[in-house]
């Protein structure tokens, strides 16, 4: 068994929305990010939970589902500051007012 390579958070990444056929959802569409760290941070801090459920992150040849994205975000190697969704939502609400 070969050892796992460390995840490179500086690699570009693509975030794909969940395939939901019953609803037309405004807002979250495919997005490309300069770094996987930015994509993971966006997914965990800005996406509503129902949008994250079923979405996936593509980094080079690897795909990460909701649980994989969460694991990357909670990893000790995650290079960006973490913020809770509730804090991000409160800030967004304050900016809209």
XYZ file of C-alpha atoms in Angstrom, residues 7-92:
86
model
C -3.407 17.454 -0.042
C -2.279 20.612 -1.856
C -4.615 23.444 -0.870
C -2.896 25.721 -3.422
C -4.146 23.744 -6.431
C -7.007 25.261 -8.438
C -10.419 23.709 -7.807
C -13.948 23.562 -9.176
C -17.095 23.461 -7.062
C -20.170 21.887 -8.635
C -23.711 22.313 -7.297
C -25.959 19.435 -6.365
C -27.999 18.079 -9.231
C -31.505 19.024 -8.120
C -34.106 18.582 -10.810
C -37.233 19.456 -8.827
C -36.184 23.003 -7.963
C -34.549 25.749 -9.916
C -32.152 27.197 -7.388
C -30.875 30.718 -7.878
C -27.485 31.642 -6.548
C -25.176 28.645 -6.416
C -23.844 27.611 -9.774
C -20.564 26.090 -10.893
C -17.583 28.069 -9.632
C -13.877 27.849 -10.308
C -11.414 28.912 -7.615
C -7.729 29.806 -7.785
C -7.023 27.550 -4.804
C -8.716 24.561 -3.244
C -8.514 26.345 0.124
C -10.729 29.161 -1.207
C -13.192 26.649 -2.635
C -13.396 24.701 0.630
C -13.820 27.911 2.625
C -16.600 29.109 0.300
C -18.402 25.762 0.478
C -18.275 25.557 4.270
C -18.875 29.196 5.155
C -21.115 30.592 2.445
C -23.184 27.798 0.942
C -26.497 26.994 2.575
C -26.520 23.478 4.003
C -29.015 22.220 1.407
C -26.751 23.502 -1.383
C -23.697 21.801 0.101
C -25.573 18.503 0.348
C -24.940 16.840 -3.002
C -22.353 19.363 -4.196
C -18.832 18.212 -4.929
C -15.373 19.680 -5.188
C -13.050 18.645 -8.020
C -9.314 19.125 -7.388
C -7.180 17.723 -10.190
C -8.358 14.098 -10.474
C -9.842 13.912 -6.966
C -13.495 14.493 -6.083
C -14.760 15.412 -2.637
C -18.376 15.178 -1.522
C -19.890 17.096 1.406
C -18.063 14.906 3.958
C -14.780 15.203 2.097
C -15.094 18.987 1.883
C -15.821 19.120 5.615
C -12.770 16.936 6.346
C -10.541 19.266 4.329
C -11.971 22.298 6.148
C -11.418 20.719 9.566
C -7.925 19.497 8.673
C -4.980 20.887 10.646
C -3.381 21.664 7.272
C -6.219 23.995 6.191
C -4.348 27.277 5.542
C -7.121 29.895 5.867
C -8.851 31.262 8.972
C -12.093 29.438 9.726
C -15.373 31.168 10.372
C -18.647 29.569 11.432
C -21.592 29.713 9.028
C -23.686 31.592 11.592
C -21.050 34.330 11.777
C -20.865 34.543 7.997
C -24.666 34.722 7.711
C -24.831 37.483 10.325
C -22.207 39.464 8.443
C -24.070 38.999 5.142
